[in-house]
Short mmCIF file of C-alpha atoms in Angstrom, two decimals:
data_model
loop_
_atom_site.label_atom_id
_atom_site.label_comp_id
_atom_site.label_asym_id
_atom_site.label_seq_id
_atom_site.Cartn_x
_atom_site.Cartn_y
_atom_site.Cartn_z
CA UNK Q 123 2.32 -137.90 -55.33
CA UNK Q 124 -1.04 -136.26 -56.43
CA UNK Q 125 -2.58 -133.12 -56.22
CA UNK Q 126 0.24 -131.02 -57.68
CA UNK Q 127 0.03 -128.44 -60.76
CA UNK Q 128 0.90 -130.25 -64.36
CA UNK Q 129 4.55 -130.10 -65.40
CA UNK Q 130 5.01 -130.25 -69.14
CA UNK Q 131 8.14 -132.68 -69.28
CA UNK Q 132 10.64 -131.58 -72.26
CA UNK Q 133 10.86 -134.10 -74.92
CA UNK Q 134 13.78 -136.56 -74.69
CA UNK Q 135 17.29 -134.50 -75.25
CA UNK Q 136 15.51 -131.50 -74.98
CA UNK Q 137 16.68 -129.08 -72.27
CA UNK Q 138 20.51 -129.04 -70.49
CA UNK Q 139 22.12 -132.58 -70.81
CA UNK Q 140 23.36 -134.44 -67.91
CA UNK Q 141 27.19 -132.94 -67.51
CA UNK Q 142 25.71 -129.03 -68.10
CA UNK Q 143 22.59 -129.72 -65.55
CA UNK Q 144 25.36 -131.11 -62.90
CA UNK Q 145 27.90 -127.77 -63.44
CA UNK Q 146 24.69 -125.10 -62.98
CA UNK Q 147 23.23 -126.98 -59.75
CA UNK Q 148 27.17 -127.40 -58.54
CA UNK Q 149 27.27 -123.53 -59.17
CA UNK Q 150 24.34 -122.78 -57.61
CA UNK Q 151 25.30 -124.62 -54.54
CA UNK Q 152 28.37 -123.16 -54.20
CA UNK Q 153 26.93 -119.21 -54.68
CA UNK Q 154 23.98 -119.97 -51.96
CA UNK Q 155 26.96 -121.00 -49.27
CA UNK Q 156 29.39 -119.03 -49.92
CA UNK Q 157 28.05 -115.92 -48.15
CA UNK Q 158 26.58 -117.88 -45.61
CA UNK Q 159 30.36 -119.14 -44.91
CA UNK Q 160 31.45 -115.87 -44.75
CA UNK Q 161 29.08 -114.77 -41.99
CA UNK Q 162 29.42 -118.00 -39.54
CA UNK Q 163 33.36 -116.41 -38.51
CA UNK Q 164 32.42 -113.00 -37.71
CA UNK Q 165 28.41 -113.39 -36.43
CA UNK Q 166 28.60 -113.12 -33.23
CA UNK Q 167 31.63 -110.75 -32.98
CA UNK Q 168 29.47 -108.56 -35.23
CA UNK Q 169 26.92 -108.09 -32.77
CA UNK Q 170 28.63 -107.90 -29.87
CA UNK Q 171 31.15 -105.14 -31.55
CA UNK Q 172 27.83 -103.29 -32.02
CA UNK Q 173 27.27 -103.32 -28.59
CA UNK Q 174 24.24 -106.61 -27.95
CA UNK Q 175 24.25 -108.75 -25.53
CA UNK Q 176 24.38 -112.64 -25.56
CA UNK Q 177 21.09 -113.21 -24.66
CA UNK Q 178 20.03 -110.94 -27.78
CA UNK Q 179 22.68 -112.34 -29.58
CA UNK Q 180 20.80 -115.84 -29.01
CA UNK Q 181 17.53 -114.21 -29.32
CA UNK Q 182 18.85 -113.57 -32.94
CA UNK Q 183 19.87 -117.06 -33.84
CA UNK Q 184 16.52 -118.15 -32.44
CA UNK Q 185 14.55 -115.83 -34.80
CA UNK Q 186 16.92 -117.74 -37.72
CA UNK Q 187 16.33 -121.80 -36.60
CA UNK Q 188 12.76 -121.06 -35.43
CA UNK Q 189 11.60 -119.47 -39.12
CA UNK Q 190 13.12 -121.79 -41.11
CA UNK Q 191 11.91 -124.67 -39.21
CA UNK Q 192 8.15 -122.75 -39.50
CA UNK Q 193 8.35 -122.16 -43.31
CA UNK Q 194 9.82 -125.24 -44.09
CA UNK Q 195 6.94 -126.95 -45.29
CA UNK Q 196 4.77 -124.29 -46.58
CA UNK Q 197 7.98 -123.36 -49.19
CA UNK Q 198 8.60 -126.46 -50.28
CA UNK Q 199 5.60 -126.50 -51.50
CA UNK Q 200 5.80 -123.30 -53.00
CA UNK Q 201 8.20 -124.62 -54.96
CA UNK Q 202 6.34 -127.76 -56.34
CA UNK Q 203 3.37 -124.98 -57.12
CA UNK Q 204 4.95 -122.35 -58.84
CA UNK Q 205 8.64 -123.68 -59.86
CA UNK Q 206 12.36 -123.97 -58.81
CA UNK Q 207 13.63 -121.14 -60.88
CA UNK Q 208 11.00 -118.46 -58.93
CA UNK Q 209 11.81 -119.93 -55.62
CA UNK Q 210 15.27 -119.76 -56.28
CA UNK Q 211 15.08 -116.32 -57.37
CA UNK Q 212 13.36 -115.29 -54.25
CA UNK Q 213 15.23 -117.13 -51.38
CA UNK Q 214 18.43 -115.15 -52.78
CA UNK Q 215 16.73 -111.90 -52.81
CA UNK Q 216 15.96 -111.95 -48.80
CA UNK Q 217 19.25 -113.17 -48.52
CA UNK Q 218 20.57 -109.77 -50.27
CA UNK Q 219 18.32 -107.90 -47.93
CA UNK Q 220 18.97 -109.66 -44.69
CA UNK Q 221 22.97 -109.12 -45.09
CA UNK Q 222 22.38 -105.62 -45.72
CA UNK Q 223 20.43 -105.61 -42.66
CA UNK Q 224 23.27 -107.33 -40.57
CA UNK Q 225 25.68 -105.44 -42.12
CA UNK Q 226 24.31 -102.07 -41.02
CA UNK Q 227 22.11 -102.74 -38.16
CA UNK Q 228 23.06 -101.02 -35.10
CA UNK Q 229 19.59 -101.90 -33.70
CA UNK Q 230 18.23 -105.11 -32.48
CA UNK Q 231 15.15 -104.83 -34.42
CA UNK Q 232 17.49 -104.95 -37.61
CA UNK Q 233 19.51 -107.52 -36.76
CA UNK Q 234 16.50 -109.60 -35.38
CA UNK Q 235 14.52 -108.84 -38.95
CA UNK Q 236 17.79 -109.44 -40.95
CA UNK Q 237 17.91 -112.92 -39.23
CA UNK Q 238 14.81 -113.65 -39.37
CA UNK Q 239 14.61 -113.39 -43.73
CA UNK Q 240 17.72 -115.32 -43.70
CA UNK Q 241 15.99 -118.53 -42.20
CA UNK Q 242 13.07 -117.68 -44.65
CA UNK Q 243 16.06 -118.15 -47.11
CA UNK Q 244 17.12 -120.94 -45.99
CA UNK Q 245 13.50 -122.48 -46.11
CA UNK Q 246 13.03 -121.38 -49.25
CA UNK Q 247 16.39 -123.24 -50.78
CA UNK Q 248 16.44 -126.27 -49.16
CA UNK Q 249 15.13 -128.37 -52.02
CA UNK Q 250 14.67 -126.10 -54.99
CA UNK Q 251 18.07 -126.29 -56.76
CA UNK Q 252 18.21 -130.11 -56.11
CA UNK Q 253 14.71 -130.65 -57.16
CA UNK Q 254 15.76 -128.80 -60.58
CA UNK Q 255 18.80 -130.57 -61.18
CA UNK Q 256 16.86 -134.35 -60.70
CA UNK Q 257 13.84 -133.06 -62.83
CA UNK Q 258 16.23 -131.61 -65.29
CA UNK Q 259 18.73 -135.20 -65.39
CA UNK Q 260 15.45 -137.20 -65.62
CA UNK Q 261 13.69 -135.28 -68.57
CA UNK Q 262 16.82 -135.89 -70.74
CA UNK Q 263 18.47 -139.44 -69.46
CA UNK Q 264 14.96 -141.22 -67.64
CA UNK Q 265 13.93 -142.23 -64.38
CA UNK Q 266 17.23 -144.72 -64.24
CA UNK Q 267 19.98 -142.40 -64.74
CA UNK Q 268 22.57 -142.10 -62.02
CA UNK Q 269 21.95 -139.10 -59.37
CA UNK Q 270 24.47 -139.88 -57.12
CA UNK Q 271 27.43 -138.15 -58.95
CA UNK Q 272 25.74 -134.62 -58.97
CA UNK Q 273 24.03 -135.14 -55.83
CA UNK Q 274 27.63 -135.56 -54.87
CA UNK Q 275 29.75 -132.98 -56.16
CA UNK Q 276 26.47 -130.48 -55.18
CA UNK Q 277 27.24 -131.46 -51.57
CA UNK Q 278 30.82 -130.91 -51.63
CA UNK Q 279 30.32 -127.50 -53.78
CA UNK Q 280 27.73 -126.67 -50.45
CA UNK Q 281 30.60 -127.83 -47.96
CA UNK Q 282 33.59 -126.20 -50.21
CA UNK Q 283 31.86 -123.04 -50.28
CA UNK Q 284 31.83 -123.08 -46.25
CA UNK Q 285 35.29 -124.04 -46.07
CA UNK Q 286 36.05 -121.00 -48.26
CA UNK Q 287 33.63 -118.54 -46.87
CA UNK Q 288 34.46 -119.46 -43.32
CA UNK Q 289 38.57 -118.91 -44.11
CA UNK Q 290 37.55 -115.23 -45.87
CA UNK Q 291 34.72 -113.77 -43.58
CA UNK Q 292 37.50 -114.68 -40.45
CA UNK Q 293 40.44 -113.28 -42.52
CA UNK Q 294 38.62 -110.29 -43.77
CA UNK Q 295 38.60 -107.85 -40.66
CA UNK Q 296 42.42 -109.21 -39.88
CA UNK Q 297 43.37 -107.93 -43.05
CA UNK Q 298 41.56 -104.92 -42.74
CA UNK Q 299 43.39 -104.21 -39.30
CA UNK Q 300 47.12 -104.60 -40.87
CA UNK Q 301 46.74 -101.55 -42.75
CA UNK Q 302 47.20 -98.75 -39.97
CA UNK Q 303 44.56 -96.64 -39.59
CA UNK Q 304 41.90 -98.39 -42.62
CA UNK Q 305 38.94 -99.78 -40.04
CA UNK Q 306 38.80 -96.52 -38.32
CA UNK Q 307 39.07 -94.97 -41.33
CA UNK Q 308 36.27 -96.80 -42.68
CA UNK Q 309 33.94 -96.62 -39.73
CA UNK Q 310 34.33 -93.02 -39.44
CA UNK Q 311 33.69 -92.44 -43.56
CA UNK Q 312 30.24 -94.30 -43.38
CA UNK Q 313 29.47 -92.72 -39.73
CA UNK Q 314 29.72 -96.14 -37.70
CA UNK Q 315 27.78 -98.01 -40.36
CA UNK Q 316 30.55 -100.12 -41.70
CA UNK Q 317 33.67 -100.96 -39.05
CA UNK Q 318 35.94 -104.64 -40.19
CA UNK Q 319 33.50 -106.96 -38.82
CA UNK Q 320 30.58 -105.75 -41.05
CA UNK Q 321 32.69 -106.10 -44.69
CA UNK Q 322 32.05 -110.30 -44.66
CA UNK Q 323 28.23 -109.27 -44.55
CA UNK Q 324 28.09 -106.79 -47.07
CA UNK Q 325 30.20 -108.57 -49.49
CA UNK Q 326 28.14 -111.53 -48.94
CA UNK Q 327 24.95 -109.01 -50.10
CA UNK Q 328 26.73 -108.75 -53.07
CA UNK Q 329 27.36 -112.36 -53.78
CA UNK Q 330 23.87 -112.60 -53.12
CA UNK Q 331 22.84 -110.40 -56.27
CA UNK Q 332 25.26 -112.36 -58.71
CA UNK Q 333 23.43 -115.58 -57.14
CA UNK Q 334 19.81 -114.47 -58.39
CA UNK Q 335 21.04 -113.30 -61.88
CA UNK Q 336 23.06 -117.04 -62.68
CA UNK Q 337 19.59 -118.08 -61.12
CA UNK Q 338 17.61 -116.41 -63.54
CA UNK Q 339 19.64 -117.12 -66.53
CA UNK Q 340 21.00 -120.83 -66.49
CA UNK Q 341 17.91 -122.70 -64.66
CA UNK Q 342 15.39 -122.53 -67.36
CA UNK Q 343 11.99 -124.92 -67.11
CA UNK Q 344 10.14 -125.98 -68.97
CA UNK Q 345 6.58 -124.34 -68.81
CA UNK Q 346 4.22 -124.82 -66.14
CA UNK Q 347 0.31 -124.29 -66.01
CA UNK Q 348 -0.67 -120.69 -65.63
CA UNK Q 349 -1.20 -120.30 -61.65
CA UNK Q 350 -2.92 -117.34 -60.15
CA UNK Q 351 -2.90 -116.36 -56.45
CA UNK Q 352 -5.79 -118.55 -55.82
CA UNK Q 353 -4.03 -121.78 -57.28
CA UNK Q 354 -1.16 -120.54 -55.22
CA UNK Q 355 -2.48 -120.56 -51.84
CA UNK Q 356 -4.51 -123.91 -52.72
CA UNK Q 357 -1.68 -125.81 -54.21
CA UNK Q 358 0.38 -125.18 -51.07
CA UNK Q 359 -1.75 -127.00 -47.92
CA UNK Q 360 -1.89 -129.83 -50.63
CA UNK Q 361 1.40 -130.11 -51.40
CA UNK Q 362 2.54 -130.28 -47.36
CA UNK Q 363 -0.59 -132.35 -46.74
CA UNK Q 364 1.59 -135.07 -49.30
CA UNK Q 365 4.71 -134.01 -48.02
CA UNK Q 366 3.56 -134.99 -44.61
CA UNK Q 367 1.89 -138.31 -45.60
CA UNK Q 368 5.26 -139.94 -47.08
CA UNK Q 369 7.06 -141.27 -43.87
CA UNK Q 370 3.74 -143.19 -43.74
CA UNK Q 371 3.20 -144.55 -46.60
CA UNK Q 372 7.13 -145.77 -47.67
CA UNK Q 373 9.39 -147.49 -45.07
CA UNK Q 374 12.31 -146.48 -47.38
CA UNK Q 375 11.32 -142.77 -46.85
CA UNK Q 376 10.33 -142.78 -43.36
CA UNK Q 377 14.05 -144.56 -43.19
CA UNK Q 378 15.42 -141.40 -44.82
CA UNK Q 379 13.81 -138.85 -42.30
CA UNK Q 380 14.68 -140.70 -38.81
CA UNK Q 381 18.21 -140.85 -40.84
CA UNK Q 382 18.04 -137.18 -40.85
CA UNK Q 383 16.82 -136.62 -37.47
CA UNK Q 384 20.13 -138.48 -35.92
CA UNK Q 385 22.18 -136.20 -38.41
CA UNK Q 386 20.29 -133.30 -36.61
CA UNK Q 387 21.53 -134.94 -33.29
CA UNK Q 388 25.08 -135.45 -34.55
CA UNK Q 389 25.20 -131.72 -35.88
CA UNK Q 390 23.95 -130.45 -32.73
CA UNK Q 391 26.44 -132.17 -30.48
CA UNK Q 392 29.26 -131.00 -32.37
CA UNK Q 393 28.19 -127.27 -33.08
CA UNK Q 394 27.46 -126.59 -29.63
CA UNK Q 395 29.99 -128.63 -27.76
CA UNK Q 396 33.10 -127.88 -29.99
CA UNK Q 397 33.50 -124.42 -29.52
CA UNK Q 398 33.83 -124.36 -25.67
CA UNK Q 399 36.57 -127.88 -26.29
CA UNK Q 400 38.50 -125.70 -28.47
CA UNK Q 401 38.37 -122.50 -25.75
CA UNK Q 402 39.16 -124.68 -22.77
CA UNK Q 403 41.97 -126.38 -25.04
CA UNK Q 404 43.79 -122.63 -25.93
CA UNK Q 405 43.07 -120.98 -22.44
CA UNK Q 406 40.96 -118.10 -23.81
CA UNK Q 407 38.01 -117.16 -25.91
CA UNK Q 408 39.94 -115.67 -28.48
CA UNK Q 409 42.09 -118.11 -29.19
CA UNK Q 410 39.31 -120.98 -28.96
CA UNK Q 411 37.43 -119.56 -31.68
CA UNK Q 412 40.45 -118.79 -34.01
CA UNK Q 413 41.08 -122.49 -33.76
CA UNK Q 414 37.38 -123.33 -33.77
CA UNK Q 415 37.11 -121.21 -37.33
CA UNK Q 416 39.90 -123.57 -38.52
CA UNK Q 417 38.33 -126.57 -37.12
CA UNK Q 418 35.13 -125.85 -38.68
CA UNK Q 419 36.76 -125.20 -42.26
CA UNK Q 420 38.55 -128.53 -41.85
CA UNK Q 421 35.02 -130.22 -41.22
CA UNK Q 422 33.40 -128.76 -44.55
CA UNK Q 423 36.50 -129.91 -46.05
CA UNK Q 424 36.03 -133.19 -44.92
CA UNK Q 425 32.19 -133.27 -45.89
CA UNK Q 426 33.25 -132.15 -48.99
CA UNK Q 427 35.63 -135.15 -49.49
CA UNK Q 428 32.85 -137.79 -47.83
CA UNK Q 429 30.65 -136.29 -50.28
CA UNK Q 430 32.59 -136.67 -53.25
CA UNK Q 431 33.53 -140.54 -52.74
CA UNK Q 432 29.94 -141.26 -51.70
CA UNK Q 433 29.31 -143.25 -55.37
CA UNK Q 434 32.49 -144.92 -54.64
CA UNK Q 435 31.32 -145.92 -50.97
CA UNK Q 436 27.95 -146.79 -53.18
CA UNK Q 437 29.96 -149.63 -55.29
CA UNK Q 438 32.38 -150.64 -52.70
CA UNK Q 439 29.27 -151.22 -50.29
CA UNK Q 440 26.77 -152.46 -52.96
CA UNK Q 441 23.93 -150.00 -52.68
CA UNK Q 442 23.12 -146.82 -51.36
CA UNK Q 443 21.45 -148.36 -48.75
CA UNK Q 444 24.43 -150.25 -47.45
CA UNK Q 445 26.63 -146.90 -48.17
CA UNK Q 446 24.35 -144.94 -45.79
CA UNK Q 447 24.78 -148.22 -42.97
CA UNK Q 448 28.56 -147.83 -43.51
CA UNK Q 449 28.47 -143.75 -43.39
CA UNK Q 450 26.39 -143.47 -40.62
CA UNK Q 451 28.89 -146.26 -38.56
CA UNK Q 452 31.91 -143.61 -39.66
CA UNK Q 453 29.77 -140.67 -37.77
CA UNK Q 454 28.99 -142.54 -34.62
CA UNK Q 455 33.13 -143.85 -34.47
CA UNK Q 456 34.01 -139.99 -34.54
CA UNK Q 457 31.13 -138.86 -31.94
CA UNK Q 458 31.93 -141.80 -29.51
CA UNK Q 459 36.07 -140.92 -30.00
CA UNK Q 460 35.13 -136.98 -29.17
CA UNK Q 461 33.44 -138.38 -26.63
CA UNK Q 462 36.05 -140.48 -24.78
CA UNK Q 463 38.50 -137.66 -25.16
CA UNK Q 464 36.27 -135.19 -23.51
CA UNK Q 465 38.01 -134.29 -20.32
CA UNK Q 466 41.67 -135.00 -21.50
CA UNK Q 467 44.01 -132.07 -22.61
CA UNK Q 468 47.23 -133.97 -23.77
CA UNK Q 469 48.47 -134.17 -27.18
CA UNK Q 470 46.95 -137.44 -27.87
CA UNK Q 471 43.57 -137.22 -26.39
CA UNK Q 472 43.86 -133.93 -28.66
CA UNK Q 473 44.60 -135.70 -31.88
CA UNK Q 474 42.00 -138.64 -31.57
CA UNK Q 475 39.57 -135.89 -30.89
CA UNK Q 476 40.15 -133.91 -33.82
CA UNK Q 477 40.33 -137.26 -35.71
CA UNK Q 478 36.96 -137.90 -34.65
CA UNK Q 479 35.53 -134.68 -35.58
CA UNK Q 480 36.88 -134.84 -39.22
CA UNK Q 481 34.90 -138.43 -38.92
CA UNK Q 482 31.80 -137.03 -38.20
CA UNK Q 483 31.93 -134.82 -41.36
CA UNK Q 484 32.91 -137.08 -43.02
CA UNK Q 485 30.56 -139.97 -42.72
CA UNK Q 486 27.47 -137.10 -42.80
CA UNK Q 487 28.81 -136.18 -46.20
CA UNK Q 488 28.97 -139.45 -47.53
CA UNK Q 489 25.17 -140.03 -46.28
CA UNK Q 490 23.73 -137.73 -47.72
CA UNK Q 491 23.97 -137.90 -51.35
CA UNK Q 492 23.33 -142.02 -51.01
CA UNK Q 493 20.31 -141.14 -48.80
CA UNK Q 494 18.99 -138.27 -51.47
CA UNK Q 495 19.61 -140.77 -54.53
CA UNK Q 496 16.79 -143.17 -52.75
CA UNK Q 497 14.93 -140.28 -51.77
CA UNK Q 498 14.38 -139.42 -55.48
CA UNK Q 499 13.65 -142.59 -56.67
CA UNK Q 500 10.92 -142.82 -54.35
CA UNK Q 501 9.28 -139.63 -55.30
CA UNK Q 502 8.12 -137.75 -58.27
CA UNK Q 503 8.70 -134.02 -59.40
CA UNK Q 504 5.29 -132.74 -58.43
CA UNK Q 505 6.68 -133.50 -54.61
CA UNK Q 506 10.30 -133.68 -54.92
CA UNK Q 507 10.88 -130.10 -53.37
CA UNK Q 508 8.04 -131.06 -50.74
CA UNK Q 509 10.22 -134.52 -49.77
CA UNK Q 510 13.62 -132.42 -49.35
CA UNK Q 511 11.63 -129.75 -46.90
CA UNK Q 512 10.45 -132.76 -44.58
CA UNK Q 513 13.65 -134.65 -44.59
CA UNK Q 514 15.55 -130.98 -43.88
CA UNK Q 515 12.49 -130.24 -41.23
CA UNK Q 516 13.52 -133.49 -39.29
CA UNK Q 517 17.15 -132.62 -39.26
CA UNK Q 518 16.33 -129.23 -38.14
CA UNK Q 519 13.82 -129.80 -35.38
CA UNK Q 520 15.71 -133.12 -33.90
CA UNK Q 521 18.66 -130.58 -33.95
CA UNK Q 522 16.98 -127.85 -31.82
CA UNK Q 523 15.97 -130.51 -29.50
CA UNK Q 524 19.05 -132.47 -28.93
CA UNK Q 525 21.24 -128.59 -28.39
CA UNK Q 526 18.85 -127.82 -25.77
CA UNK Q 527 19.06 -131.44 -24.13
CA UNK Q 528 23.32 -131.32 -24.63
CA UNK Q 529 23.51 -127.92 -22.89
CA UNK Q 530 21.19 -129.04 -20.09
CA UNK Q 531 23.25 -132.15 -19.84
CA UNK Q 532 26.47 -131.77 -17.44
CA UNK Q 533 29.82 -131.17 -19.82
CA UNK Q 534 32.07 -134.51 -20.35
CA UNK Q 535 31.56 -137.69 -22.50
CA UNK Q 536 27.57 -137.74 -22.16
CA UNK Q 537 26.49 -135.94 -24.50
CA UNK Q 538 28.78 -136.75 -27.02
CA UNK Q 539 27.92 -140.70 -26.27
CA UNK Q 540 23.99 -139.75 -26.55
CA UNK Q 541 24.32 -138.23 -30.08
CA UNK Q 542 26.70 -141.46 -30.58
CA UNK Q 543 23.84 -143.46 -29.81
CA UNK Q 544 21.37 -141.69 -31.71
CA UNK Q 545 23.10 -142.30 -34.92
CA UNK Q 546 23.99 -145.83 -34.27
CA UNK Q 547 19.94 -146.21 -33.69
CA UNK Q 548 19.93 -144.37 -37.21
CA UNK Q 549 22.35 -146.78 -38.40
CA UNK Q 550 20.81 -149.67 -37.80
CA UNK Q 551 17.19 -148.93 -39.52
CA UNK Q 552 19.98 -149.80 -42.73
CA UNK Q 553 20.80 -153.31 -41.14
CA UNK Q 554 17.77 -154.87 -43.70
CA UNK Q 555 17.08 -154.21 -47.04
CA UNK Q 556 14.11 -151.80 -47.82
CA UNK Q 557 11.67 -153.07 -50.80
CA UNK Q 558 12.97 -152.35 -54.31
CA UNK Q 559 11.82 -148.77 -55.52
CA UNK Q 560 8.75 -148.75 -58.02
CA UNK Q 561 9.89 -146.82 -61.56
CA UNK Q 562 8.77 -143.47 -61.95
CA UNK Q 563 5.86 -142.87 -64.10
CA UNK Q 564 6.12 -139.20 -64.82
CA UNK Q 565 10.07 -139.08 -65.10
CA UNK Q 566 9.47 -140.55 -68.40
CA UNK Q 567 9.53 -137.41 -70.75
CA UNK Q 568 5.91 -136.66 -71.90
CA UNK Q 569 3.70 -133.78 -72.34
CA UNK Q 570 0.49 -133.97 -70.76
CA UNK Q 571 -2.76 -133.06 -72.68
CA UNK Q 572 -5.17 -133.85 -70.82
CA UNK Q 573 -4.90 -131.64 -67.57
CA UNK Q 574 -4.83 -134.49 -65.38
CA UNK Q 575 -2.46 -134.63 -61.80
CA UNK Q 576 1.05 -136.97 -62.39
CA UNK Q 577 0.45 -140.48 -61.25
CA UNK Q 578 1.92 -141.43 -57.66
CA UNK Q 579 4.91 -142.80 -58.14
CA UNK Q 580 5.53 -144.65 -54.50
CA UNK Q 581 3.17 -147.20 -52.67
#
């Protein structure tokens, strides 16, 4: 792509090699999710412990989805403008202050603010760290070196720090509650601003500071042109305006994002419809969502698996193309099993339904490394940030859309089959072969002189 700021490559071997690029954007990965894992088990009781309502309590996850899907764009491009490192830096800063704000927010306005920096977060990071980690492995090995294994393991290090964070933000306030008399005891020392539920939050907060200083320290750049606020706010618009112009311009990428969109389907299906399965299934709310937080650490786990054999799917299929066909067919088997299963109770129907769950997860996390490793060899590293905002844009919107239409829908097997069939539609775009990718120009180290943009690297 054109238009973005000058990047002074390092010269060959310069920088982090290959293996110590892979282990800082694995750790990375890993310190973003983690406190985001440890918040999913306890969110909701949270608030409604501090006396909301679920209408606020939706209200809040609204303010999340509907800022991140707003800032998507405009910080990606941040992040091709001013660096990965900065951006980085930033996204885990509002994360530190929007736990804090969850953690001690008896008001709405806190809660809604808290929520509302924590999708600017998640805007923020959505390419960044993965954006680093290809620019870094291409500066020292070229434009041909293999992506897929550290695309790979940085997926399961996301998923595994989910799993994790899920199993200690649930387990946190149980343990808390075995000791006699230590929540009350707490929640009567800080005057009501701490009680169990709140201790995921805040410990996340501080996970959050330990994120930004590993941040800081092991992602180092190499120099970038001097950039004022001017060059700022002008670099951005152009930098979307590219963004926005590559499902047009390469089938392969406009492949990637409709990929992403039936993901977004998939994701919403099973976020919104598991929950009341696993409620219905135990006979009360309580119990449903101690099994749901189990189920849900069991599907990270899986992702994490799918994602670490996705080279191996790669080889056995005989691209990343074909491994994408093949994932993708794994995610619509599990949605179309949950989906026969839905009314049935018995032990069976109960089995192939948690069978096709851990399917779903893990198909999606064999995807999405073998979708990424095209991604970046269609793209170069003035808009590689920019391409991971649109294809995480796609997944998001598609997956507000399709929640709304499964909650409208009436509950049984339909909308389980419709996200089934969105994916297979996803699916199939893999059927033919795209056009083979055109080598990167600027991911061969160089230093440029003479002030002049990188050259486009796709058609």
């Amino acid at each position: 792509m054109t238009g973005g700021p000058v990047v002074a490559a390092p010269a060959p071997g310069r920088g982090p090699d290959e293996v110590t690029a892979r282990r800082r954007f694995v750790t990375v990965s890993f310190l973003f999710w983690f406190p985001i894992g440890m918040s999913i088990a306890t969110g909701v009781l949270l608030f409604t412990e501090r006396g909301m309502g679920l209408a606020a309590i939706a209200g809040f996850y609204a303010v999340h989805s509907l800022t991140a899907a707003a800032m998507e764009l405009p910080t990606g491009g941040l992040s091709d403008v001013i660096g990965r490192r900065p951006v980085l830096a930033i996204a885990g800063l509002l994360n530190l202050a929007a736990f804090t704000l969850i953690g001690l927010g008896a008001a709405g306005w806190a809660v809604a603010l808290g929520m509302g920096l924590m999708g600017l977060a998640r805007a923020l990071s959505s390419g960044p760290a993965e954006a680093w980690y290809v620019d870094t492995v291409h500066a020292h090995g070229g434009p041909d070196v293999d992506l897929r294994t550290g695309l790979a393991r940085g997926s399961s290090a996301t998923s595994a720090a989910l799993a994790l964070g899920t199993l200690l933000g649930g387990g946190l306030p149980w343990l808390l509650g075995l000791a006699p008399g230590l929540g009350e005891w707490l929640t009567d020392a800080t005057g009501g601003l701490v009680i169990p539920l709140s201790v995921p939050a805040l410990l996340g907060a501080l996970v959050e500071v330990v994120f930004v200083l590993y941040v800081l320290s092991a992602l180092t750049e190499p120099p970038r042109s001097r950039t004022g606020v001017r060059g700022v706010v002008g670099g951005v618009p152009a930098a979307i305006a590219a963004g926005l112009r590559l499902g047009a311009r390469d089938a392969l990428i406009r492949r990637i994002l409709l990929t992403a969109s039936a993901a977004g389907a998939a994701l919403a299906a099973v976020e919104l419809l598991t929950p009341g399965r696993a409620a219905a299934l135990m006979g009360t709310a309580e119990s449903g969502a101690l099994v749901f937080a189990g189920l849900a650490c069991a599907g990270f786990l899986c992702s994490a698996l799918g994602s670490q054999l996705a080279p191996l799917v790669a080889r056995f299929a005989g691209s990343s193309e074909r491994a994408v066909l093949v994932s993708l067919g794994l995610v619509t088997l599990g949605l179309t099993l949950l989906g026969l299963t839905a009314h049935a109770m018995s032990a069976l129907a109960t089995t192939v339904a948690v069978t096709g769950y851990g399917l779903v997860y893990l198909g999606l996390g064999a995807a999405g490394p073998n979708e990424n490793d095209l991604l970046h060899r269609r793209v170069d590293a003035s808009g590689r940030a920019t391409a991971l905002s649109v294809q995480s844009l796609s997944l998001q919107l598609v997956a507000a859309g399709a929640g709304l239409g499964a909650g409208a829908l009436p509950p049984g097997p339909l909308p389980w089959l419709l996200a089934a069939t969105a994916v297979l539609a996803g699916a199939l775009l893999w059927v033919r072969r795209a056009a083979p990718a055109k080598p990167l120009p600027d991911a061969v180290p160089r230093t440029e002189t003479d002030g002049s943009a990188p050259v486009s690297a796709h058609p």
